[in-house]
Short mmCIF file of C-alpha atoms in Angstrom, two decimals:
data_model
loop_
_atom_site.label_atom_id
_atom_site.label_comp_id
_atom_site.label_asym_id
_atom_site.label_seq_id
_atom_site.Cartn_x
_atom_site.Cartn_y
_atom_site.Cartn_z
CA UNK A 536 87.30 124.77 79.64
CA UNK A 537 89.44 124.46 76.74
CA UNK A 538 92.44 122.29 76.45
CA UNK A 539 95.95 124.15 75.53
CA UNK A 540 98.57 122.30 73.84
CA UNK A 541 102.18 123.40 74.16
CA UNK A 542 103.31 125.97 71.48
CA UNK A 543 103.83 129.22 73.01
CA UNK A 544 107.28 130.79 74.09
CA UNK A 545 107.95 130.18 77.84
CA UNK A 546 106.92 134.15 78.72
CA UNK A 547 103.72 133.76 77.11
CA UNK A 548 102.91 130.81 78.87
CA UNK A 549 103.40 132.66 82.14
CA UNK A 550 101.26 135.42 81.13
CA UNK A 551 97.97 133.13 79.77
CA UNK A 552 98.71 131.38 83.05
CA UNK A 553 98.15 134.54 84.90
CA UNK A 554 94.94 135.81 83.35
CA UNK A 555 93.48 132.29 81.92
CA UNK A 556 91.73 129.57 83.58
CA UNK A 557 93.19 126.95 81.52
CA UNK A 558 93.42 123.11 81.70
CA UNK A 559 96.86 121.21 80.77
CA UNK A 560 96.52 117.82 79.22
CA UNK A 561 99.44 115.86 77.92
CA UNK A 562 101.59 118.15 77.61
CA UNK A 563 105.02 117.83 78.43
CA UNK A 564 107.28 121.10 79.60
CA UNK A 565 111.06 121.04 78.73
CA UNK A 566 113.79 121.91 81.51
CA UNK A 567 113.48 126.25 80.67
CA UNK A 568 110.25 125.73 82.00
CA UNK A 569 111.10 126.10 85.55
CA UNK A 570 108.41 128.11 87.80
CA UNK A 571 104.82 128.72 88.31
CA UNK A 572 103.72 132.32 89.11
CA UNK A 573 101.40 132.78 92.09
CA UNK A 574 99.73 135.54 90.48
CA UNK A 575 96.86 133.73 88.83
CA UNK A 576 93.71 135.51 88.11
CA UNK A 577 92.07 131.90 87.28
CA UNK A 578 92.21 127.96 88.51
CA UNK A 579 95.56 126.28 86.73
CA UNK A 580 95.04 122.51 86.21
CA UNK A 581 97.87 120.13 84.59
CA UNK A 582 96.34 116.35 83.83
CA UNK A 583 99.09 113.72 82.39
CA UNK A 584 101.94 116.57 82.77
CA UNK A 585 105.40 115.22 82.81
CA UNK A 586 107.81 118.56 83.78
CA UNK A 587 111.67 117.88 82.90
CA UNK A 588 113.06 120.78 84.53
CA UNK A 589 115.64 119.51 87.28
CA UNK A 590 113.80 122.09 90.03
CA UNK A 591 110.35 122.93 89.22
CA UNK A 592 109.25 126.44 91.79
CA UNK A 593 105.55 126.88 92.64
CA UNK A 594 105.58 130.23 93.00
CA UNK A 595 107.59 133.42 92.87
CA UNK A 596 109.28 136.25 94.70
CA UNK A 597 106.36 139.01 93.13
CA UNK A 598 104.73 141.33 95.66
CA UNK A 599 100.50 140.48 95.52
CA UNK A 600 98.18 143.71 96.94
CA UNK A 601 96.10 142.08 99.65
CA UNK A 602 93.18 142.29 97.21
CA UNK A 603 94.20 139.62 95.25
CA UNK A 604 91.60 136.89 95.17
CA UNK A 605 93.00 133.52 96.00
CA UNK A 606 93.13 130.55 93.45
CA UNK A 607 93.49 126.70 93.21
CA UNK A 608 97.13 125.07 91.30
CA UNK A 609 95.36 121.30 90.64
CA UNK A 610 98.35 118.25 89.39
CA UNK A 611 96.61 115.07 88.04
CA UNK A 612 98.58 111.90 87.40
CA UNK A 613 101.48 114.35 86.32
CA UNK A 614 105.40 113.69 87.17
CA UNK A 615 107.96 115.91 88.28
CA UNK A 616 112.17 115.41 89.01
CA UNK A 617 112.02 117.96 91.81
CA UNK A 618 109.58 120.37 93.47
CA UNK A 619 110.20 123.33 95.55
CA UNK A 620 107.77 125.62 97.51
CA UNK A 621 108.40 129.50 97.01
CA UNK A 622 105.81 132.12 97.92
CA UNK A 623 102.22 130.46 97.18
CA UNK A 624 100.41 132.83 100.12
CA UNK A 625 97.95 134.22 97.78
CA UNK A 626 96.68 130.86 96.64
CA UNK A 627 94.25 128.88 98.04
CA UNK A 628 94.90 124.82 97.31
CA UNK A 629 97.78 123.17 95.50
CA UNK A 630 96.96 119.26 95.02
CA UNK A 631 98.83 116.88 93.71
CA UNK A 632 96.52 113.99 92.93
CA UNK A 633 97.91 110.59 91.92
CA UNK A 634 101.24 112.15 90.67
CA UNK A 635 104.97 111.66 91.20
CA UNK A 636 107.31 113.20 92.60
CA UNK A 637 111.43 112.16 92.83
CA UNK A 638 112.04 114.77 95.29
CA UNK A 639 109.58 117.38 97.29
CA UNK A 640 111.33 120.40 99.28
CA UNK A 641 109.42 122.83 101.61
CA UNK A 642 112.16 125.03 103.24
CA UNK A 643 113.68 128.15 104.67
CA UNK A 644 111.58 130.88 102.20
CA UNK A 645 108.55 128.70 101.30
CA UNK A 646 104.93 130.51 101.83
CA UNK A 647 102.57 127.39 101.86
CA UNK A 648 98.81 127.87 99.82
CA UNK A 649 96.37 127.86 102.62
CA UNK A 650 95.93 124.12 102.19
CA UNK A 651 98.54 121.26 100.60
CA UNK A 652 97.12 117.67 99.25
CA UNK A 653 99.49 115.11 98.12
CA UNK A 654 96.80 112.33 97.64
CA UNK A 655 95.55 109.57 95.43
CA UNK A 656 95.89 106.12 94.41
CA UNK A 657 99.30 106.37 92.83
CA UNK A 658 100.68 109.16 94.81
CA UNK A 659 104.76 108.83 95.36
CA UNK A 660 107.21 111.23 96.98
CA UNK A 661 110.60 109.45 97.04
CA UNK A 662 112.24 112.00 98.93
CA UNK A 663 110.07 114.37 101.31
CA UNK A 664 112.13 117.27 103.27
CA UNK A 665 110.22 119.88 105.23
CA UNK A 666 113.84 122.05 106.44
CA UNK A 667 114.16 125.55 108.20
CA UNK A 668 110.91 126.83 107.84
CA UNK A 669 107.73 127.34 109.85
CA UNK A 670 104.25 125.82 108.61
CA UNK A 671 100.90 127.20 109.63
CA UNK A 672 98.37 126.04 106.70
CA UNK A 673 96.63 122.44 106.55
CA UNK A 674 99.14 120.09 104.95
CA UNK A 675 97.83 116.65 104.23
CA UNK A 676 100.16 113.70 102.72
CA UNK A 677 98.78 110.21 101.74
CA UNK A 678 101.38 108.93 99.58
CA UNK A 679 100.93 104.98 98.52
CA UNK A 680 104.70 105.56 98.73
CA UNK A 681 107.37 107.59 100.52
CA UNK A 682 111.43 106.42 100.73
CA UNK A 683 112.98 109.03 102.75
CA UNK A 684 111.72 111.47 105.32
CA UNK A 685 112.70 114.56 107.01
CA UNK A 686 111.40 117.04 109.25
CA UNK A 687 113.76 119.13 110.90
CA UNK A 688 114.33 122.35 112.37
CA UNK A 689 110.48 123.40 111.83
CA UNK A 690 108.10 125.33 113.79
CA UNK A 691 104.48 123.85 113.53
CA UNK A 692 101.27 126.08 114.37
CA UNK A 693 98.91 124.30 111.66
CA UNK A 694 97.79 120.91 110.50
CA UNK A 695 100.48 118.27 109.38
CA UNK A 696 100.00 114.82 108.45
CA UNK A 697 102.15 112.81 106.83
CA UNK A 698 100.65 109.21 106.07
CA UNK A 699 102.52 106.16 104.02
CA UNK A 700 100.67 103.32 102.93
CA UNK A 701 104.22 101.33 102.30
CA UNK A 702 106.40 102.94 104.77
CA UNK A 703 109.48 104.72 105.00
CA UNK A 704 112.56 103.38 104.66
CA UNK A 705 114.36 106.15 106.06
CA UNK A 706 112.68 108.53 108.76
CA UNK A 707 114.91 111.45 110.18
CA UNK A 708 112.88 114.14 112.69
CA UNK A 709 114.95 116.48 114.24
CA UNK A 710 114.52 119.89 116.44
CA UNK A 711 110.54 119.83 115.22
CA UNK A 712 108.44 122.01 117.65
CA UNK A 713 104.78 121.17 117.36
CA UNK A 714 102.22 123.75 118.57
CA UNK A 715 98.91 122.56 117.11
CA UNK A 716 98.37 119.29 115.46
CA UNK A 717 100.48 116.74 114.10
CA UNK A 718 100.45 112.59 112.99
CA UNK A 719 102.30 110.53 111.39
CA UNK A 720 100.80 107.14 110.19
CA UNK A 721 102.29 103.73 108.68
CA UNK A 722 105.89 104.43 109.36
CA UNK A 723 107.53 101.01 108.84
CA UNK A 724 110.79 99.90 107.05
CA UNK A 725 110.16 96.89 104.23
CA UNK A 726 114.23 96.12 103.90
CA UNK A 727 115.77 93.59 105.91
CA UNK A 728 119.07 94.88 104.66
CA UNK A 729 118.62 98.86 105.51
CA UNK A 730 116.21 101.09 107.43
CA UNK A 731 117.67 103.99 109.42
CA UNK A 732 115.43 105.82 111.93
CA UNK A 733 116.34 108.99 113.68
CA UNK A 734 115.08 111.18 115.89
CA UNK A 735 116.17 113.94 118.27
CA UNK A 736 115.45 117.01 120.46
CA UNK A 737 111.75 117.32 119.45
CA UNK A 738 108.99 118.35 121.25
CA UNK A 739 105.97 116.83 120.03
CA UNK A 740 103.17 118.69 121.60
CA UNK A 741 99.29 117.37 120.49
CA UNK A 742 100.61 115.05 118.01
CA UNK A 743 99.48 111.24 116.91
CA UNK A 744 101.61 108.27 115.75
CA UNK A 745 99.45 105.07 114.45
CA UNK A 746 100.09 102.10 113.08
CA UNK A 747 103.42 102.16 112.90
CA UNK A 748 106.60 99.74 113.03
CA UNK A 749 109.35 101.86 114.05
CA UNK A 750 111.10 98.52 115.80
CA UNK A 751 111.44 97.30 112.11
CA UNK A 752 114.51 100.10 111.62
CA UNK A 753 117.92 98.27 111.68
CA UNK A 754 119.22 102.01 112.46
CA UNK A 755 117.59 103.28 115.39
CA UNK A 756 118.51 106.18 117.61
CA UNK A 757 116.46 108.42 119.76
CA UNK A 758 117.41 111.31 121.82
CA UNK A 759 116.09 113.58 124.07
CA UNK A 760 112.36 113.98 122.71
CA UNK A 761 109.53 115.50 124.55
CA UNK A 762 106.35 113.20 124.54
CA UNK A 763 104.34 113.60 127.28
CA UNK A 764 101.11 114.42 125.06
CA UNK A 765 102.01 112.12 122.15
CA UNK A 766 99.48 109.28 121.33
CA UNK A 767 100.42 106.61 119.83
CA UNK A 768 97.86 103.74 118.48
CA UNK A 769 98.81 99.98 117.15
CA UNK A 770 103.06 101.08 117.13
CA UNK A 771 105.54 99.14 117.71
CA UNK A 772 108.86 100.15 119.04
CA UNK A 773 112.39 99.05 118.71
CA UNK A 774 113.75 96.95 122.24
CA UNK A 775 117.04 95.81 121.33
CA UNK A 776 120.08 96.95 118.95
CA UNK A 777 119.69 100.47 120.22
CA UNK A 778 122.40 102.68 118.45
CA UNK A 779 123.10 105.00 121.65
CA UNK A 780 124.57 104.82 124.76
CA UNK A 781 123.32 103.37 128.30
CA UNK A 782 121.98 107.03 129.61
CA UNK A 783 119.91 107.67 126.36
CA UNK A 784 119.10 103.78 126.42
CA UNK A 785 117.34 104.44 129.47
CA UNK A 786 116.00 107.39 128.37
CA UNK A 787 114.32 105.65 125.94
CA UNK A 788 112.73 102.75 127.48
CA UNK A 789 111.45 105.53 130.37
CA UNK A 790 109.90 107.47 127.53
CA UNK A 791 108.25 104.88 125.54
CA UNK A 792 107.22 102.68 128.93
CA UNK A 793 105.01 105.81 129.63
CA UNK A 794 103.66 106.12 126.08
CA UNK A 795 102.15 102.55 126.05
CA UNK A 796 99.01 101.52 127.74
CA UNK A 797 99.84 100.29 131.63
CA UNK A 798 99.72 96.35 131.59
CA UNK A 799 99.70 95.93 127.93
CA UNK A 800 102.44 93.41 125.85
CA UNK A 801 104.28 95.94 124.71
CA UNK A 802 104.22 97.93 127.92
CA UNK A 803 105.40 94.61 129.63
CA UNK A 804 108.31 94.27 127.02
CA UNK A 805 109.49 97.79 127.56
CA UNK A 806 109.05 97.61 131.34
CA UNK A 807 111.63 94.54 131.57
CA UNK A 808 114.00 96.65 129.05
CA UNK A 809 113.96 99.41 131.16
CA UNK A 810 114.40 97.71 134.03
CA UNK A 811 117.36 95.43 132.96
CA UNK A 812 118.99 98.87 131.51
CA UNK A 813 118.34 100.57 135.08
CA UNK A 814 120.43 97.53 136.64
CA UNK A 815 123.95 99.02 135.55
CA UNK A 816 123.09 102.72 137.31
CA UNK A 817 121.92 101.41 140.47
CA UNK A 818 123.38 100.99 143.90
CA UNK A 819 124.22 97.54 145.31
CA UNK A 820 121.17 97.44 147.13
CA UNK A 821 118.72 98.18 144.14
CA UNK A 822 120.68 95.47 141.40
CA UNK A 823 119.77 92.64 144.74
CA UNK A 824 116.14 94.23 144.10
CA UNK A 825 116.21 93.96 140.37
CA UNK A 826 118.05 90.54 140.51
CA UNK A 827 115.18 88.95 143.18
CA UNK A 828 112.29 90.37 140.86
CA UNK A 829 113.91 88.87 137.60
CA UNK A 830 114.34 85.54 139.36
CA UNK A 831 111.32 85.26 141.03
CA UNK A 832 108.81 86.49 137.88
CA UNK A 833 110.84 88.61 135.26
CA UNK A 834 109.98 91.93 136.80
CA UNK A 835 106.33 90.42 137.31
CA UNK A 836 105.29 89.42 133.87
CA UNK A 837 105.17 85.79 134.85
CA UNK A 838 102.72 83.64 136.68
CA UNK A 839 104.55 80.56 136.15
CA UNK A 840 108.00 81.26 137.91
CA UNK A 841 106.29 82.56 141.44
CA UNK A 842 103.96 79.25 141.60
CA UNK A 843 107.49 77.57 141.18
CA UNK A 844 108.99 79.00 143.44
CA UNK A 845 106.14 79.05 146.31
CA UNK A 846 106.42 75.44 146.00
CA UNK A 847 110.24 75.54 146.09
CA UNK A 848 110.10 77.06 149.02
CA UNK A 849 107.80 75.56 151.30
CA UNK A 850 109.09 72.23 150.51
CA UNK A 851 112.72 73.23 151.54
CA UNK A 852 111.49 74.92 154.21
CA UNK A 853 109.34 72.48 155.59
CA UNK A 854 112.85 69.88 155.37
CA UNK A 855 114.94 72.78 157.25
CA UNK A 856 112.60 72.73 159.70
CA UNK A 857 112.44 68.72 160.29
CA UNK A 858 116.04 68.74 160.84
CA UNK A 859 115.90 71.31 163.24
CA UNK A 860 113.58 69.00 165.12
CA UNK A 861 114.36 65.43 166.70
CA UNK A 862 111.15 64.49 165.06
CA UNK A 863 109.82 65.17 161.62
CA UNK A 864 106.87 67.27 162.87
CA UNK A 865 105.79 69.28 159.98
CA UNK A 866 104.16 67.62 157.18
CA UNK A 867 103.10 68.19 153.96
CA UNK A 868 99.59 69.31 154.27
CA UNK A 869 101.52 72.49 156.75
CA UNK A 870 102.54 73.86 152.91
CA UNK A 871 98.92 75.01 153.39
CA UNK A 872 99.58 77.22 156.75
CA UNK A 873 103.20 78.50 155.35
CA UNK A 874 101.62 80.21 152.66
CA UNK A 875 100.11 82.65 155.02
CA UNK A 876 103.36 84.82 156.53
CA UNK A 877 100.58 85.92 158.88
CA UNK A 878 99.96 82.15 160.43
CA UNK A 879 100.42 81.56 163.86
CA UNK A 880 102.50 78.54 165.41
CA UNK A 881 99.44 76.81 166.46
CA UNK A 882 97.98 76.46 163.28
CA UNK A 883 100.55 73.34 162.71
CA UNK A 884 99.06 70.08 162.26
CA UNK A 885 100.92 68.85 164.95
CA UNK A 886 101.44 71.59 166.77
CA UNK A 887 100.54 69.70 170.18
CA UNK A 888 103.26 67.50 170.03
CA UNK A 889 105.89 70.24 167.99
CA UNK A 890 105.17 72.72 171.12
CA UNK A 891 107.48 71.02 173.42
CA UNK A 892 110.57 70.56 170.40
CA UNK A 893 110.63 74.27 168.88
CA UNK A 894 114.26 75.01 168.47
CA UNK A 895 115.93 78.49 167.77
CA UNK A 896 117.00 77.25 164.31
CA UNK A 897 113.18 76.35 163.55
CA UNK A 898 112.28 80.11 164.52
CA UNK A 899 114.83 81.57 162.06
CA UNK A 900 114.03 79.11 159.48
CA UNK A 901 110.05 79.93 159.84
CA UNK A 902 110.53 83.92 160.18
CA UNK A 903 113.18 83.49 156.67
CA UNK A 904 110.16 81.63 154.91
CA UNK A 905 107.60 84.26 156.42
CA UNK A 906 109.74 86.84 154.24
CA UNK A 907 110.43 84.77 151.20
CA UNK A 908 106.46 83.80 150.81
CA UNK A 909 105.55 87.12 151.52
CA UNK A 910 107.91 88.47 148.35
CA UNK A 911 107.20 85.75 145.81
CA UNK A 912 102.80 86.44 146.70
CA UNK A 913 103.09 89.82 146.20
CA UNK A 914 105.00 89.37 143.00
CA UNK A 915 102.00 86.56 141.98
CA UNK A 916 99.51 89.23 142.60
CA UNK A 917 101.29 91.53 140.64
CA UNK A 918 101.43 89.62 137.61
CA UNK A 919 97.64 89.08 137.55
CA UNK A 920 97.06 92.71 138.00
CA UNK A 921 99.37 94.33 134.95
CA UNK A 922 96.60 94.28 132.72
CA UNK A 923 94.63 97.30 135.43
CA UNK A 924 95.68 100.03 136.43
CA UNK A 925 96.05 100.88 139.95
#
């Protein structure tokens, strides 16, 4: 395959282009060269390209007869200010291997190649926007790295995934309606001083998040998003400094509480978020429900606080219910029989001699601790059990 150097007029370029298989190699194309034709009768490869024009368009507006056999477009190590997709429906692959790109745009008019690589080593898309258009090929992205992405208003019936080795420092997904297959991997935000995440009215269909950071966004705001058959693997997601209001707050901690795996950390962390957040909506008697399970073992995610409190309240108890007495009939060792709300009176140690002294007051005081034992058990179980289902 022979190597062409740049000397031709830009025309003539375009026409070997259309009828040669020829291989680019250090070659550098000024700003009037500004397209590449889909026509091609042969392979096009560019190695060590740099293109100056401000917009570079794969592909044209021509009309291709249905007999057209399909070709390859293959970018090695080459840079580029600006791409844009036009109509590229005839051709079979476009890859970008190892190259650069300032600014990537597949939009309202683009006709995708039947498969799109972005891969490599060195590959870098700075800005990535997939806008107004609907995608049905296999697009694959595995960019080392990637500073600003956006999906939004697309329609997608193929293969999308979008994978940054260093993050992205600014994610926006908006109105994107997944029908087949999509994932996004290593989404995380590197700046302590920026990071803005957003995303809104989305249905997400069969689609895959993994190993990402999305709590590391300073910026955060989700709304509205359908993900009941999202999975999401090793992510982390953002708890605190929510940028919406109370509703889509809570919202948000329902949504993401059901995307994490029952019992784990994070599903603990959520569950308390969503829980304190539910507190402002609910009735008088739900915030006394709230309030007793944060006391007695922050919304059951402690094992420590209900042991505390068991003993709290078996040692108070078993005081009240001396001083109902004329003697101090219950001892110590009855801490043992108070544990069980289902105990009977005569399982006191010294129930012979406390038969004859049982006030009203020690009733009350030993049906109050029945209840309060009962509560704070139930919440130790619990605890122990977050980790299974149920």
């Amino acid at each position: 395959m022979p190597i062409f150097n740049f000397k031709n007029e830009y025309d003539d370029v375009l026409e070997y282009m259309k009828s040669n298989d020829f291989y680019f190699e250090n070659v550098t194309f000024l700003e009037s060269f500004d397209f590449i034709p889909s026509n091609l009768e042969q392979n096009l490869t560019f190695k060590n390209c740099s293109f100056k024009t401000k917009e570079l368009d794969l592909g044209d507006e021509e009309k291709i007869s249905s007999e057209f056999k399909r070709r390859d477009i293959y970018f090695n190590t080459c840079s580029f200010r600006s791409v844009r997709f036009r109509d590229l429906s005839k051709i079979n692959d476009v890859t970008f291997s190892s190259s650069k790109i300032i600014e990537l745009n597949i939009g309202y008019g683009s006709k995708l190649p039947s498969t799109l690589d972005i891969v490599g080593d060195n590959a870098v898309v700075n800005t990535l926007r997939i806008i107004d258009t609907h995608l049905n090929t296999k697009i694959i992205l595995r960019l080392q790295r990637l500073d600003y992405l956006e999906i939004s208003r697309v329609h997608n019936s193929g293969f999308l995934s979008v994978v940054s080795y260093t993050g992205t420092r600014i994610l926006y997904i908006e109105e994107f309606l997944n029908f087949d297959y999509f994932e996004m991997d290593g989404m995380k935000n590197k700046s302590k001083l920026s990071g803005r995440f957003y995303m809104g009215h989305n249905s997400f269909g069969n689609a895959n998040f993994n190993e990402s950071d999305f709590s590391s966004y300073n910026r955060f705001i989700y709304l509205n998003n359908n993900i009941s058959e999202l999975t999401c693997t090793d992510s982390k997601w953002k708890s605190n400094n929510l940028n919406m209001t109370n509703s889509e707050v809570l919202e948000y901690f329902r949504d993401i509480k059901n995307l994490l795996t029952n019992g784990s950390a994070e599903y603990q962390k959520f569950n308390r978020s969503f829980l304190d957040s539910l507190f402002k909506y609910s009735n008088y008697q739900d915030k006394m429900i709230l309030i007793f399970s944060k006391l007695i073992s922050n919304h059951c995610t402690s094992w420590l606080l209900p042991i505390i409190w068991l003993f709290i309240i078996n040692v108070l108890t078993i005081h009240f219910m001396n001083l109902s007495l004329s003697n101090k009939l219950v001892t110590f060792q009855d801490i043992t029989v108070l544990l069980n709300p289902l105990h009977l009176n005569k399982h006191y140690s010294l129930w012979g001699q406390l038969e004859s002294q049982i006030t009203n007051q020690f009733v009350l005081i030993d049906i109050i601790s029945r209840a309060f034992n009962a509560a704070v058990i139930y919440h130790l179980v619990k605890t122990f059990r977050r980790f299974h289902t149920s």
